PDB file of C-alpha atoms and ligand atoms in Angstrom:
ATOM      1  CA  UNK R 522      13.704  27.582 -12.289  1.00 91.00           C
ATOM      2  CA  UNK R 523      10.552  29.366 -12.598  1.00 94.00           C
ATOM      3  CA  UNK R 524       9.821  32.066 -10.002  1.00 95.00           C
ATOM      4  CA  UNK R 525       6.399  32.980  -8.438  1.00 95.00           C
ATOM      5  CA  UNK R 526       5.843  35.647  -5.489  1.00 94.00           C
ATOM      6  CA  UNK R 527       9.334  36.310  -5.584  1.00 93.00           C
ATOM      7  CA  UNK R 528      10.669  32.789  -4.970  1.00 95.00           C
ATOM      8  CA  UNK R 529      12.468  30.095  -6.933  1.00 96.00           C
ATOM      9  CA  UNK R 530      10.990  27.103  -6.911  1.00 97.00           C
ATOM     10  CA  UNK R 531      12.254  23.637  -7.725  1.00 97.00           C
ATOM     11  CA  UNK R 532       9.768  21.241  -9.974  1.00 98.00           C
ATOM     12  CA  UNK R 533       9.943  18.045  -8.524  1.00 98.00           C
ATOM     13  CA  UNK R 534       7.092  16.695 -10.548  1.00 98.00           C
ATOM     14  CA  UNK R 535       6.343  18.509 -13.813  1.00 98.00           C
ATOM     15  CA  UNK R 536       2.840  19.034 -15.148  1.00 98.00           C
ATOM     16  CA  UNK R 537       3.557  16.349 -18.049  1.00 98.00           C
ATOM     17  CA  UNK R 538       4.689  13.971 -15.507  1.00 98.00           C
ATOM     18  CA  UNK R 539       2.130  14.206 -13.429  1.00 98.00           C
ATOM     19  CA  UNK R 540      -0.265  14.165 -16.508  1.00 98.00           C
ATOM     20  CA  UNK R 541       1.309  10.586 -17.734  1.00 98.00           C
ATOM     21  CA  UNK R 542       1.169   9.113 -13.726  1.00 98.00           C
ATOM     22  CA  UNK R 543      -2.654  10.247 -13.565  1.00 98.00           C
ATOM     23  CA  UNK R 544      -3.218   7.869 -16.817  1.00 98.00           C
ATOM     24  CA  UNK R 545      -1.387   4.885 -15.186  1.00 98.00           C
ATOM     25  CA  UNK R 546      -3.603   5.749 -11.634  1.00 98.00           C
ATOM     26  CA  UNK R 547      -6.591   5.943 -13.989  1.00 98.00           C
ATOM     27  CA  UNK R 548      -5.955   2.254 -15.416  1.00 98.00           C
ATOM     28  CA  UNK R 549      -4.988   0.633 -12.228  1.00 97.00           C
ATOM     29  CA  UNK R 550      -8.128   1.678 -10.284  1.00 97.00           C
ATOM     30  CA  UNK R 551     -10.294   1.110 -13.675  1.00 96.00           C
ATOM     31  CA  UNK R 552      -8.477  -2.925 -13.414  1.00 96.00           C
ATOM     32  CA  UNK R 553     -10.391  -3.287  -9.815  1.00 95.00           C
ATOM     33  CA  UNK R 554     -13.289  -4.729  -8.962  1.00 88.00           C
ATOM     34  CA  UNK R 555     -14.959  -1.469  -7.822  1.00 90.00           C
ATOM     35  CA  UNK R 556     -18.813  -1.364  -8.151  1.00 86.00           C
ATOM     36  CA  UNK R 557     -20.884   1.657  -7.198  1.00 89.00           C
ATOM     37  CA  UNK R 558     -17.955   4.021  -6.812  1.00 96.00           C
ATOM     38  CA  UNK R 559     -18.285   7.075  -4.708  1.00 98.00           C
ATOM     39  CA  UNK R 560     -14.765   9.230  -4.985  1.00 98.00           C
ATOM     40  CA  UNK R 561     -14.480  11.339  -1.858  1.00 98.00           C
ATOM     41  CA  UNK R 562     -11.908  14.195  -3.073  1.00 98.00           C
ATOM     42  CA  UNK R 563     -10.092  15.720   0.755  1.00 98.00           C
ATOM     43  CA  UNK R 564     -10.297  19.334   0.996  1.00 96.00           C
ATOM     44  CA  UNK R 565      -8.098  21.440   0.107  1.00 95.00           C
ATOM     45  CA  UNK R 566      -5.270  19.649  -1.470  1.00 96.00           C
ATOM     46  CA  UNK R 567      -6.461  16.903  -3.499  1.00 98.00           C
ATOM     47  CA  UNK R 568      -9.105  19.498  -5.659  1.00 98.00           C
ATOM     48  CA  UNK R 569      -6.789  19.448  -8.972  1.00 98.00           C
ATOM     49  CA  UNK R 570      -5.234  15.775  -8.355  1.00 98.00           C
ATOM     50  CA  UNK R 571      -9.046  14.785  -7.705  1.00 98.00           C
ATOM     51  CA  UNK R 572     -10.255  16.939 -11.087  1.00 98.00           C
ATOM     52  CA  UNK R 573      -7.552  15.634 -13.172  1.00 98.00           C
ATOM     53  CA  UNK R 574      -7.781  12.345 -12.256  1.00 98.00           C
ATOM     54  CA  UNK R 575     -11.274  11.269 -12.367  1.00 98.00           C
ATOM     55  CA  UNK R 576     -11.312  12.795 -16.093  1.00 98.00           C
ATOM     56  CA  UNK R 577      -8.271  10.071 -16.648  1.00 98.00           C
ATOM     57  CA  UNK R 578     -10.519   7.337 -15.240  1.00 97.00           C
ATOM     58  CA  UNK R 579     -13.256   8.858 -17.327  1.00 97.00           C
ATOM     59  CA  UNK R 580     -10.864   8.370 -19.907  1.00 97.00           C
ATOM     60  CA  UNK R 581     -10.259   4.514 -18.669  1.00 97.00           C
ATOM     61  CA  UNK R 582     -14.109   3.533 -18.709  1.00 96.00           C
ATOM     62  CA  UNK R 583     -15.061   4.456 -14.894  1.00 95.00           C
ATOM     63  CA  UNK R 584     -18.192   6.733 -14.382  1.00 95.00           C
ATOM     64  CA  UNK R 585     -18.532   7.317 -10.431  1.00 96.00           C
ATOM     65  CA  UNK R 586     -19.933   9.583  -8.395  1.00 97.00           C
ATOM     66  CA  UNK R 587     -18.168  12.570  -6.905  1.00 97.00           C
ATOM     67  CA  UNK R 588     -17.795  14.068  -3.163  1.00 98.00           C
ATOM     68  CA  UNK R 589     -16.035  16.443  -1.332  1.00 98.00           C
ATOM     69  CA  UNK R 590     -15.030  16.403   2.365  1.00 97.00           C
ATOM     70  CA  UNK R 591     -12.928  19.213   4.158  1.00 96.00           C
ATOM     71  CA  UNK R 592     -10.755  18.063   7.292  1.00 93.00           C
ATOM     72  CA  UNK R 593      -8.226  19.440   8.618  1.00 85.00           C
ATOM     73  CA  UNK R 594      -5.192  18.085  10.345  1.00 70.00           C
ATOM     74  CA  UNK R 595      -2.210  20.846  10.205  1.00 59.00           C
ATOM     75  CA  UNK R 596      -4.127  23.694  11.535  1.00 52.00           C
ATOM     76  CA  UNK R 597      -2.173  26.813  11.580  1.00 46.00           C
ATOM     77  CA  UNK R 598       1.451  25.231  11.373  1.00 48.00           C
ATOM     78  CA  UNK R 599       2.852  22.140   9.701  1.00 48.00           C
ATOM     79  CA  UNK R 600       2.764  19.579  12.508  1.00 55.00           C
ATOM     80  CA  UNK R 601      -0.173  16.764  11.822  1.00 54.00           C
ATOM     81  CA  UNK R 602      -2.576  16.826  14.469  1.00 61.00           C
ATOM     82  CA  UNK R 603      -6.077  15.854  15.492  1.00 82.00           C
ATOM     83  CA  UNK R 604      -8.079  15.054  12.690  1.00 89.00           C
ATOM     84  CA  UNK R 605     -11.574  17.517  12.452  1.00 90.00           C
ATOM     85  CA  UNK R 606     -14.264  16.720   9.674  1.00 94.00           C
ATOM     86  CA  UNK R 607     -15.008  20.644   8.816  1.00 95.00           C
ATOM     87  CA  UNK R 608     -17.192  19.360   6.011  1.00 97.00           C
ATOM     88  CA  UNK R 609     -18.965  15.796   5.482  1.00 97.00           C
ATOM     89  CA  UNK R 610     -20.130  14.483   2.785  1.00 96.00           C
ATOM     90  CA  UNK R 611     -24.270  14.412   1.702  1.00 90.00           C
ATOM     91  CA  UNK R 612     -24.231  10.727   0.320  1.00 89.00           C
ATOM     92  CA  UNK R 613     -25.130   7.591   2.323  1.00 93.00           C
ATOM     93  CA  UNK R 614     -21.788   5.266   1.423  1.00 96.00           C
ATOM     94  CA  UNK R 615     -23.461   2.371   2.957  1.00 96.00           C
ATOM     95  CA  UNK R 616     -22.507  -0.743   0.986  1.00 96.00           C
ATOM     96  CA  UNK R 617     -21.045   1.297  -1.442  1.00 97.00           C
ATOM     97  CA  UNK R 618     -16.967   1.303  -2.795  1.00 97.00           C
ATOM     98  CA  UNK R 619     -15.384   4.525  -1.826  1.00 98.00           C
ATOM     99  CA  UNK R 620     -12.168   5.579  -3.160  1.00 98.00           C
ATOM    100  CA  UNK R 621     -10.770   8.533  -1.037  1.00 98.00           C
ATOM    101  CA  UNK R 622      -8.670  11.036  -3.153  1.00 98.00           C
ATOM    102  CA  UNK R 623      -6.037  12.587  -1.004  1.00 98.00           C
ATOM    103  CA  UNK R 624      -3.040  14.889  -2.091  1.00 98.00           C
ATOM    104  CA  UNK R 625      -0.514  13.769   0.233  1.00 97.00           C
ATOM    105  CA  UNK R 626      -0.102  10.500   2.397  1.00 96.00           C
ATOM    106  CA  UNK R 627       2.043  11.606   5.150  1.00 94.00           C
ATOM    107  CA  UNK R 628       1.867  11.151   8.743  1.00 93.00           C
ATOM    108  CA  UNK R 629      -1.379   8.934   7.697  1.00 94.00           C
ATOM    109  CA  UNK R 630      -3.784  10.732  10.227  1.00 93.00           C
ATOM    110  CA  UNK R 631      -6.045  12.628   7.767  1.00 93.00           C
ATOM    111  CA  UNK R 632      -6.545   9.464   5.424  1.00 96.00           C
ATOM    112  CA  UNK R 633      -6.853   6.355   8.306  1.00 95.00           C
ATOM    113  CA  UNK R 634      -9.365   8.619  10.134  1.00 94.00           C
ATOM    114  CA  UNK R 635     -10.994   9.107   6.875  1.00 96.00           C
ATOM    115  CA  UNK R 636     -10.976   5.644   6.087  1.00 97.00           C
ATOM    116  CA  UNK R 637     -12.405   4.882   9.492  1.00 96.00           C
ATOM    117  CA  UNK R 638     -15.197   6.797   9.212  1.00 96.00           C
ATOM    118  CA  UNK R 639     -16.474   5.274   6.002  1.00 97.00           C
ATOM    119  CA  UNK R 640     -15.978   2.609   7.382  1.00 97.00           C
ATOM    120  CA  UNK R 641     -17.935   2.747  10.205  1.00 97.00           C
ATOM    121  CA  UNK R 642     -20.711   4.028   8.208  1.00 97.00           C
ATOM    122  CA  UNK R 643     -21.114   0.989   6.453  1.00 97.00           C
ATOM    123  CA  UNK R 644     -18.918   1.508   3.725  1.00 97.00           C
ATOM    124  CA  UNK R 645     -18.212  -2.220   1.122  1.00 97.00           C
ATOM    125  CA  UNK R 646     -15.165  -1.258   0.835  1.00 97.00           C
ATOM    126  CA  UNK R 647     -12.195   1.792   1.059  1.00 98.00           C
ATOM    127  CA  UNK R 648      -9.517   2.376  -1.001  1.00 98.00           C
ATOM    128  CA  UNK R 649      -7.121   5.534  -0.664  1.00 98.00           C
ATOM    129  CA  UNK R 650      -5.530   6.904  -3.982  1.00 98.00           C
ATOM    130  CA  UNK R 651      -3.025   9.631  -3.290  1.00 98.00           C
ATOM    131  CA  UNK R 652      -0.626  11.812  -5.741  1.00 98.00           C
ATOM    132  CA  UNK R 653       2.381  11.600  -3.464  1.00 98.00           C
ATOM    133  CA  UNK R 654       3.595   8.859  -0.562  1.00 98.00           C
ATOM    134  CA  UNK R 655       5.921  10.431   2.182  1.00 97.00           C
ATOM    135  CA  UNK R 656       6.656   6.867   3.617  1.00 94.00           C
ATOM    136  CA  UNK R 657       9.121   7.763   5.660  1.00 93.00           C
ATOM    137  CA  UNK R 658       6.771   9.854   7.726  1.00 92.00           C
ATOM    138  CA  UNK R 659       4.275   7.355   8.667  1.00 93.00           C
ATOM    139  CA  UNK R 660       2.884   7.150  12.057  1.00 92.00           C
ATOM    140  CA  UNK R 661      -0.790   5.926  11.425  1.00 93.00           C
ATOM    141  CA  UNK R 662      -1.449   2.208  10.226  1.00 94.00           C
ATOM    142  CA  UNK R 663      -2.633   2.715   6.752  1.00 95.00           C
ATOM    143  CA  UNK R 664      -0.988   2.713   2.937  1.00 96.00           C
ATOM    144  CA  UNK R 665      -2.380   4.219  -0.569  1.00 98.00           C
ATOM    145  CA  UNK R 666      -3.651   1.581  -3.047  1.00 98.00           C
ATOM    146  CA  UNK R 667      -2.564   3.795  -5.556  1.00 98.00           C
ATOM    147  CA  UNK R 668       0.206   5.738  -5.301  1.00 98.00           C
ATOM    148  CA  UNK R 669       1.626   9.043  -8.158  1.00 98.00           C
ATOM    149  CA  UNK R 670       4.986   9.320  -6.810  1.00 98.00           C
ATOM    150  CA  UNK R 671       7.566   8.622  -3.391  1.00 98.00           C
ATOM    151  CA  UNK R 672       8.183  11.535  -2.694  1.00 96.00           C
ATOM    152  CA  UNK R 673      11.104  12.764  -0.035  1.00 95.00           C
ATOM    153  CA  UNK R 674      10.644  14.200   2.604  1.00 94.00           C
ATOM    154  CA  UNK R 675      10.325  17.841   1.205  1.00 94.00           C
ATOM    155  CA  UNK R 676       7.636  20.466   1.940  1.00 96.00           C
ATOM    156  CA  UNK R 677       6.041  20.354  -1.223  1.00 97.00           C
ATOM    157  CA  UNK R 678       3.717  22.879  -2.758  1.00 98.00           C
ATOM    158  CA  UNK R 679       1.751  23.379  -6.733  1.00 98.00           C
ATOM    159  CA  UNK R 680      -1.260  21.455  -8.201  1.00 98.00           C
ATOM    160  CA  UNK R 681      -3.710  21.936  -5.127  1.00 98.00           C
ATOM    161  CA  UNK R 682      -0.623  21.810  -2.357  1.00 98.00           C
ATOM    162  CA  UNK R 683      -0.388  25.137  -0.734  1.00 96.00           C
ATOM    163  CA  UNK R 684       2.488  26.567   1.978  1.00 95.00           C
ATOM    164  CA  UNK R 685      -0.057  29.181   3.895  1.00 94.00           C
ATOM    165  CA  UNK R 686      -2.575  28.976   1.590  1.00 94.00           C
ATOM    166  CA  UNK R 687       0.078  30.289  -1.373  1.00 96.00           C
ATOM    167  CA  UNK R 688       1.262  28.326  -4.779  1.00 98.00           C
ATOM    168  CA  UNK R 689      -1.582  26.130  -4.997  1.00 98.00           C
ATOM    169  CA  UNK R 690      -2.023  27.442  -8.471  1.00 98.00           C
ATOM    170  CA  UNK R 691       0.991  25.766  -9.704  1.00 98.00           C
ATOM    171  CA  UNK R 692       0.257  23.431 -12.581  1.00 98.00           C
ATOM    172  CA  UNK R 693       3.340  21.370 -11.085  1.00 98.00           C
ATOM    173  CA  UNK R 694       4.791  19.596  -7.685  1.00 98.00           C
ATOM    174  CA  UNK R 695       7.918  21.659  -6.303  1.00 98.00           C
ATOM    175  CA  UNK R 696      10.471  23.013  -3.521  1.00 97.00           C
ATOM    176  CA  UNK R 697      10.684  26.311  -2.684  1.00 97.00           C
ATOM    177  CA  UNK R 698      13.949  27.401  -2.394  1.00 94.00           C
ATOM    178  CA  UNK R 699      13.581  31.120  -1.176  1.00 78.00           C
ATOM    179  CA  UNK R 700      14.107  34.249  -2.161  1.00 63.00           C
ATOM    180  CA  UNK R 701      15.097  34.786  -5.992  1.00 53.00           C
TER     181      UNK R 701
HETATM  182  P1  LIG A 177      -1.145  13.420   7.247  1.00 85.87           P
HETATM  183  O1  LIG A 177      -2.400  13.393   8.058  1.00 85.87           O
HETATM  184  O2  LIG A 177       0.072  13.701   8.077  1.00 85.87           O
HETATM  185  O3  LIG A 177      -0.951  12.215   6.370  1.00 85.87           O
HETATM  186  O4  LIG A 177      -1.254  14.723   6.390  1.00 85.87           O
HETATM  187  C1  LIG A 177      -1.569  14.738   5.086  1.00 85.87           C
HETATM  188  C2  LIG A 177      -2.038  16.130   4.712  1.00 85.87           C
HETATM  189  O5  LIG A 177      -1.107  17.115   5.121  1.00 85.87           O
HETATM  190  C3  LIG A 177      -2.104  16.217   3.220  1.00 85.87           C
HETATM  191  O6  LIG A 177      -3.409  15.938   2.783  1.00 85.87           O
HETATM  192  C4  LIG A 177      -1.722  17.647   2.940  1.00 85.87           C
HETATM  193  O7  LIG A 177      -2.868  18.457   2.924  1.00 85.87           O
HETATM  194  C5  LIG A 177      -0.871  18.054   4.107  1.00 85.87           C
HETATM  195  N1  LIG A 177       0.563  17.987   3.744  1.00 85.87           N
HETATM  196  C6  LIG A 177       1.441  17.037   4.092  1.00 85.87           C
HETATM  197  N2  LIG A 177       2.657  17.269   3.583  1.00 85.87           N
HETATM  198  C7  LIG A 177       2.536  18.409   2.855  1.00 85.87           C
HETATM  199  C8  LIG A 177       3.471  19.160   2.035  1.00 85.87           C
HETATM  200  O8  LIG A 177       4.652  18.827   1.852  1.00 85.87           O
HETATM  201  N3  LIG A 177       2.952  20.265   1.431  1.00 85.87           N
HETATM  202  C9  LIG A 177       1.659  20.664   1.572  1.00 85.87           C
HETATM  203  N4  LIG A 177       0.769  19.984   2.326  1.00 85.87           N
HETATM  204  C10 LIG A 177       1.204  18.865   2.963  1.00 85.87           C
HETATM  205 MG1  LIG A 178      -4.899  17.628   2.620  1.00 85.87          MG
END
């Protein structure tokens, strides 16, 4: 198990399988119907999901354009609450496709009051891609179109996914499991 800041940490996703899902992801979205694409990447946690995968849709013949929006929805603990937009976006998404890049679908808050808001900016048309789907913790109306992995109900952390702003470095998805 490898060990970082002094704790063991369980891979639950490994950087190869995450590597072989992002090529899948990259060939489903490149099989819709998406014209003008604008990929909105959600701060923090979806920066290395978001890098690696739009080189795989590079990779599957899909060229779009690239934003970033910070929200925030934990705050200081781990309890999903009001959704804040801390930074918007520059483009006008009017009548444009947006797919929103997300690290984790949980509660759904972050990603239906994302969706929302394109939305009610004019957007054609919103799809959510996310690297992991905690269904069981669902309490918004809204699903991923495309989905990495179901992933229990563990606090994850690695590949963008931080516990107090630690581990996001990881090149892989794990558990921490405490003190080695
Ligand atoms: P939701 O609004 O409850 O769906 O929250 C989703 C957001 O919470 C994700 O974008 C993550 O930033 C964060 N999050 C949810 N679960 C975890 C976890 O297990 N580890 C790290 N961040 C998480
Ligand atoms: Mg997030």
């Amino acid at each position: 198990m490898p060990v970082v800041r002094g704790k063991e940490i369980e891979v639950l996703y490994s950087a190869s399988a995450i590597a072989q899902r992002n090529l899948e992801l990259a060939k489903e979205i490149a099989a819709r119907d998406y014209r003008d694409l604008l990929v909105v990447s959600i701060l923090k946690g979806s920066f290395i999901f978001a890098a690696d995968l739009i080189r795989a849709m590079h990779d599957a013949g899909i060229s779009p354009e690239v934003e970033f929006m910070m929200v925030s929805s934990y705050g200081a603990g781990t309890v999903s609450g009001d959704v804040k937009v801390l930074r918007d976006i520059d483009n006008d998404v009017n009548g444009r496709d947006i797919l929103l890049i997300d690290d984790i679908l949980e509660s759904g808050k972050t990603l239906k009051f994302t969706r929302d808001l394109m939305l009610s900016r004019g957007a054609n048309s919103v799809s959510v891609a996310v690297l992991l789907d905690k269904h069981s913790r669902r309490q918004a109306s809204v699903e991923a179109d495309h989905v990495g992995f179901e992933c229990p109900d563990y606090f994850v952390v690695g590949y963008g996914m931080d516990v107090a702003h630690a581990f996001r470095e990881l090149p892989f998805v794990g558990v921490v499991k405490g003190d080695a």
